[in-house]
Tab-separated table of C-alpha atoms in Angstrom:
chain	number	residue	atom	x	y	z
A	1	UNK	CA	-8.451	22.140	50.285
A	2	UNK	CA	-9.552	21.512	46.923
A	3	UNK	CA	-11.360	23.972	44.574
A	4	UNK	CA	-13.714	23.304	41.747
A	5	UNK	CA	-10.972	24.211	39.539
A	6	UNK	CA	-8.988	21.171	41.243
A	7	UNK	CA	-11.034	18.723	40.097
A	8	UNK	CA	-10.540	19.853	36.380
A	9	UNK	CA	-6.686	18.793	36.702
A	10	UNK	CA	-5.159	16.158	35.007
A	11	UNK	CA	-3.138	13.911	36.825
A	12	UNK	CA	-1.296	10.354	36.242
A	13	UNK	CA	-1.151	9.682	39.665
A	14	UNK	CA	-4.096	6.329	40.953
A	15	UNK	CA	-7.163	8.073	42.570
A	16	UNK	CA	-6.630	5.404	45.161
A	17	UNK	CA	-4.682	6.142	48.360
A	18	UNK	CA	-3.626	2.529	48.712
A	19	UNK	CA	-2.773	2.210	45.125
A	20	UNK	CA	-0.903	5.627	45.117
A	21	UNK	CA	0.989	4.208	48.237
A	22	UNK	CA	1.853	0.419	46.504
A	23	UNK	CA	2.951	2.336	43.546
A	24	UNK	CA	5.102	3.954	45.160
A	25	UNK	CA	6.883	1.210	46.796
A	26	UNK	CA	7.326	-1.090	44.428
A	27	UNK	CA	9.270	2.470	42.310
A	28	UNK	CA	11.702	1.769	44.945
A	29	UNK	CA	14.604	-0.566	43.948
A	30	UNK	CA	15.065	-4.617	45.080
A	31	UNK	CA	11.021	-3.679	46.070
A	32	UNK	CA	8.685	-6.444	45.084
A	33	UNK	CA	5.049	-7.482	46.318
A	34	UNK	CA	2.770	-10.417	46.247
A	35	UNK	CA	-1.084	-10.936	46.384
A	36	UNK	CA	-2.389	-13.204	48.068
A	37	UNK	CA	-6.673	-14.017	48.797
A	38	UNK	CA	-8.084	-15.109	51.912
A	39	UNK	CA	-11.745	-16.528	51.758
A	40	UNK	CA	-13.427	-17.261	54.814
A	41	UNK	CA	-14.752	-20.175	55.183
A	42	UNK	CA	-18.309	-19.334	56.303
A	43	UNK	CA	-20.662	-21.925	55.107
A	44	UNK	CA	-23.657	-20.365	53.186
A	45	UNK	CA	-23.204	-17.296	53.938
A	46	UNK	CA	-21.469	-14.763	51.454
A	47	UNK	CA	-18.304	-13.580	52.906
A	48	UNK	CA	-16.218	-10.808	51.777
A	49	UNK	CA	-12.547	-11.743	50.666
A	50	UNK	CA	-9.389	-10.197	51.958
A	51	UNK	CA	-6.389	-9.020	50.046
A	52	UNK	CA	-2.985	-9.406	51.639
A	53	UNK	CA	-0.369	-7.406	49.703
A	54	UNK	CA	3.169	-8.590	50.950
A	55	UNK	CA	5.969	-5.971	49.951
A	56	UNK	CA	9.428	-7.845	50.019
A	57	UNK	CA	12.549	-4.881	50.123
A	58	UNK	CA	15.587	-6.803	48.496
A	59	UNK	CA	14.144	-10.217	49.132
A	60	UNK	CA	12.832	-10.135	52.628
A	61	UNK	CA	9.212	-9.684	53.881
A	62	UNK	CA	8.569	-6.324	54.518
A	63	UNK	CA	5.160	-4.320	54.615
A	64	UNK	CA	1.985	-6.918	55.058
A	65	UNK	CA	-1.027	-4.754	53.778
A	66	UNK	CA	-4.293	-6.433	54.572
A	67	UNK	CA	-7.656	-4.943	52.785
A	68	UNK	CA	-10.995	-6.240	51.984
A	69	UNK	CA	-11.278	-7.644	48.672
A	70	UNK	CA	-11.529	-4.978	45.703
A	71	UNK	CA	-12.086	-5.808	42.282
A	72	UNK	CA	-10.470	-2.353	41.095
A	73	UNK	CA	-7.426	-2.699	43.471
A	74	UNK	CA	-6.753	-6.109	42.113
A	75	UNK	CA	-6.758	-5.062	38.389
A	76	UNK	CA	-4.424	-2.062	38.832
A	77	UNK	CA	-2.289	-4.927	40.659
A	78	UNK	CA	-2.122	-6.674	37.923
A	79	UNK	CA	-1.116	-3.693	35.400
A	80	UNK	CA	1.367	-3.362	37.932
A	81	UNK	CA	2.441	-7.046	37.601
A	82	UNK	CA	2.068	-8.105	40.575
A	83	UNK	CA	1.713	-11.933	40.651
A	84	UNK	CA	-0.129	-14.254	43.685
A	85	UNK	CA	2.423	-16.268	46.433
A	86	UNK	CA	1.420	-19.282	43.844
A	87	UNK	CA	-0.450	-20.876	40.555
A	88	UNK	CA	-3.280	-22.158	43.077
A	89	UNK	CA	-3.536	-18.651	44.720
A	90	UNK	CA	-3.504	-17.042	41.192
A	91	UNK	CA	-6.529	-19.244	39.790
A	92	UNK	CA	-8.255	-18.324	43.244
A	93	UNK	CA	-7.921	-14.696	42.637
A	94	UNK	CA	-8.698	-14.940	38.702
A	95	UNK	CA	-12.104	-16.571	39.587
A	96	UNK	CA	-13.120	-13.428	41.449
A	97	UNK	CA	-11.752	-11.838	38.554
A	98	UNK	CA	-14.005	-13.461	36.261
A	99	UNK	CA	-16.651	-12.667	38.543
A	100	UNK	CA	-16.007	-8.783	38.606
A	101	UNK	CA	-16.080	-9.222	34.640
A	102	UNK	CA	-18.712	-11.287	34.526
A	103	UNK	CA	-21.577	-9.088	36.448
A	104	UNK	CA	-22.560	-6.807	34.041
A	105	UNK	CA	-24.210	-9.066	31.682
A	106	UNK	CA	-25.576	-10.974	34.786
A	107	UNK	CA	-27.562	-8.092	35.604
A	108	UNK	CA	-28.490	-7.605	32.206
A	109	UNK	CA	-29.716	-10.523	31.340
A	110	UNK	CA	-30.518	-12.083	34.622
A	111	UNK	CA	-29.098	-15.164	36.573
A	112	UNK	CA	-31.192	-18.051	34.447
A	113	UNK	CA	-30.131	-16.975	30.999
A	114	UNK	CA	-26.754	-16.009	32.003
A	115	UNK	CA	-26.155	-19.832	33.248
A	116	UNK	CA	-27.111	-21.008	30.349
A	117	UNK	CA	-25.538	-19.141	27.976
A	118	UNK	CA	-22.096	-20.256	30.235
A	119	UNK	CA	-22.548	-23.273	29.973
A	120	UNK	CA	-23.537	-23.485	26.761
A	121	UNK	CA	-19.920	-21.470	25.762
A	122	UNK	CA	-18.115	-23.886	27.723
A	123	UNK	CA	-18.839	-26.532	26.256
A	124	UNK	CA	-18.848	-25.311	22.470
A	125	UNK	CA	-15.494	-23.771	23.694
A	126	UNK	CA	-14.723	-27.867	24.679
A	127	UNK	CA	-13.936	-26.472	28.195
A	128	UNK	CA	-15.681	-29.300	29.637
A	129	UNK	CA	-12.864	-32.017	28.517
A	130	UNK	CA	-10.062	-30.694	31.394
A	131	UNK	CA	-10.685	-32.887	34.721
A	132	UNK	CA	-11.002	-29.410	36.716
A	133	UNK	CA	-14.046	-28.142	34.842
A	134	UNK	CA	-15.779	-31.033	33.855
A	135	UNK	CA	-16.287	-31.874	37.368
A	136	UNK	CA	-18.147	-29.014	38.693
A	137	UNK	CA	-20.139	-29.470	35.704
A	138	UNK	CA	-21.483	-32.628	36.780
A	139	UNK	CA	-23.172	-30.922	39.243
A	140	UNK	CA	-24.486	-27.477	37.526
A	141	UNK	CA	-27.451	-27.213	35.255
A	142	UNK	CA	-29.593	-24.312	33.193
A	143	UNK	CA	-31.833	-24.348	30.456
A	144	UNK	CA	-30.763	-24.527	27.259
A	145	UNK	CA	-30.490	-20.750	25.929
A	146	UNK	CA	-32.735	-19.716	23.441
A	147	UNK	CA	-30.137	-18.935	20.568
A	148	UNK	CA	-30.383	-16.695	17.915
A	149	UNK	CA	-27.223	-15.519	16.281
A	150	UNK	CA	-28.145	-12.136	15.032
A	151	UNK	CA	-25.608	-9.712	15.697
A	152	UNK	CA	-27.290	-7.718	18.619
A	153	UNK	CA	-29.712	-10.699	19.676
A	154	UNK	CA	-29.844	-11.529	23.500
A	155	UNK	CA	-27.454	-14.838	23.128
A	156	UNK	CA	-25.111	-12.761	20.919
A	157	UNK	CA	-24.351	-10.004	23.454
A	158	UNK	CA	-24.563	-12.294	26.341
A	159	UNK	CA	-22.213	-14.702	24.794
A	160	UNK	CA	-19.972	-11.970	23.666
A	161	UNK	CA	-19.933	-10.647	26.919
A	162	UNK	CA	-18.552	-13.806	28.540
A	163	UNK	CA	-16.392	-15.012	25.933
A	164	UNK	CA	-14.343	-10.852	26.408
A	165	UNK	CA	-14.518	-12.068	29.983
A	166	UNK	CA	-12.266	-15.050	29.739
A	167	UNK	CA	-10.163	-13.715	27.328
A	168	UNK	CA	-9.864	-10.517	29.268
A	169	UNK	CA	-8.696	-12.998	32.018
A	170	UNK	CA	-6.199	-14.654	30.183
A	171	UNK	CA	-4.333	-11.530	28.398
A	172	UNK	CA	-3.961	-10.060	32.172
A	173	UNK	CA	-2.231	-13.626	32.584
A	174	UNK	CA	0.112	-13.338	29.919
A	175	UNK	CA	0.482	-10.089	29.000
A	176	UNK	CA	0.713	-8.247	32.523
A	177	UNK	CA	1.620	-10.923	34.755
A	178	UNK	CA	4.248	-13.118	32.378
A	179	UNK	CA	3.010	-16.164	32.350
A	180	UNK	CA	4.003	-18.377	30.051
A	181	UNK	CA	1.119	-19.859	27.890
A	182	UNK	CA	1.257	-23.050	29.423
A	183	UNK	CA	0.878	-21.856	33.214
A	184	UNK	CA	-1.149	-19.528	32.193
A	185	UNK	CA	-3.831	-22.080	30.706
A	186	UNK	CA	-3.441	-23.829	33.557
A	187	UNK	CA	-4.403	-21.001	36.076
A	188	UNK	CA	-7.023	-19.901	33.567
A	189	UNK	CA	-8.471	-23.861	33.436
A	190	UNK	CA	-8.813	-23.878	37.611
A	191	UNK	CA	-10.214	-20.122	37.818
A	192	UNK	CA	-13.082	-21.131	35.217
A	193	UNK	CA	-13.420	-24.191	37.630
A	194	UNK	CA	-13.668	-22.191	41.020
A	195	UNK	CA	-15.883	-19.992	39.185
A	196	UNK	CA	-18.202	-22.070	38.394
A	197	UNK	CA	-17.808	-23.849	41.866
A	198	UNK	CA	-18.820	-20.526	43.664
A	199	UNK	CA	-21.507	-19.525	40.979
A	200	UNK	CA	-23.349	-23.097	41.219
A	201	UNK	CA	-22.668	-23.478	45.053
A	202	UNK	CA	-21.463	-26.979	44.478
A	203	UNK	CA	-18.825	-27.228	47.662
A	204	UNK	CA	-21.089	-25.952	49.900
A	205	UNK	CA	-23.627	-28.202	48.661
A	206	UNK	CA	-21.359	-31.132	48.958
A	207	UNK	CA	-20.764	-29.961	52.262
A	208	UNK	CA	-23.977	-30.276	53.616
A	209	UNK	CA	-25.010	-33.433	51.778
A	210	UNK	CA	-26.984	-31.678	48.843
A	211	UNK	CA	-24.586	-33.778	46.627
């Protein structure tokens, strides 16, 4: 049983139990994992994500782990190194990544401003020009932001705030998981897209004729 004292301690070890237990594993050696998403498909109605962790022991599937979707379980995955079952998978799970990073200055500066402050970055940022973005775009619109570049101005910090996210996104890509630059801009290019697909609702409106 733990004292107050106890809670003063220092430790290195995840506050997680799951992530204590992966961590573990994968110490082990020929021990490997994989991260895969699984999105419902429920219509309009917001469904939860699952994570399925696959543990391979010297090549062969091992341990399946199967968790609801958790936006601080999938970062320490990723610190870890552990890469999705493929590119497609990866951009799926990097768009909920950009959504974790991505909903503080939502609630900031509310869902009308944010929009157009993202879409305004996108396409200074020329984001617009790959295939994969430019057609969800089609279909979004906002405002145009009211823009005042003063340092600590509302477009400023919001802007700020979503141009950290992306990059955020892509140093994970590079730096922790070992992409090369090339995949990497690639997985970035179709996470911004299924971002923006699940932000504006554009599937699901195609799907029921909206479009």
């Amino acid at each position: 049983m733990n004292t107050i004292t106890d809670f003063f301690r220092e430790t290195t070890e995840p506050t997680h139990p799951r992530l204590r237990e992966w961590k573990r594993r994968l110490g082990k050696h020929d021990t490997s994992a994989t991260l895969e998403v699984f999105r419902p498909d429920r219509g309009l109605s917001e469904t939860r994500p699952e994570m399925n962790v696959q543990f391979y022991d010297d090549g062969r599937p091992a341990q399946l782990d199967t968790v609801p979707w958790d936006d601080d379980l999938n970062e320490q995955l990723i610190k870890m190194g552990v890469r999705s079952v493929s590119p497609a998978k990866e951009s799926e799970r990097f768009s909920l990544g950009l959504r974790a990073a991505t909903k503080n200055p939502q609630r900031e500066f509310g869902d009308g401003y944010f929009n157009a402050v993202l879409l305004d970055l996108l396409r200074q940022a020329q984001l617009d020009k790959y295939t994969e973005i430019a057609e969800v775009m089609r279909h979004t619109h906002a405002n145009e932001p009211h823009k005042d570049d003063r340092p600590f101005s509302s477009y400023s910090i919001c802007r700020e705030l979503i141009n950290g996210a992306i990059r955020g996104r892509a140093k994970e890509l590079t730096d922790d998981l070992k992409y090369d630059q090339a995949q990497a801009e690639k997985i970035l290019i179709w996470a911004i897209a299924r971002y923006l697909d699940d932000r504006f609702s554009v599937s699901n409106r195609r799907r029921f004729g909206m479009l």
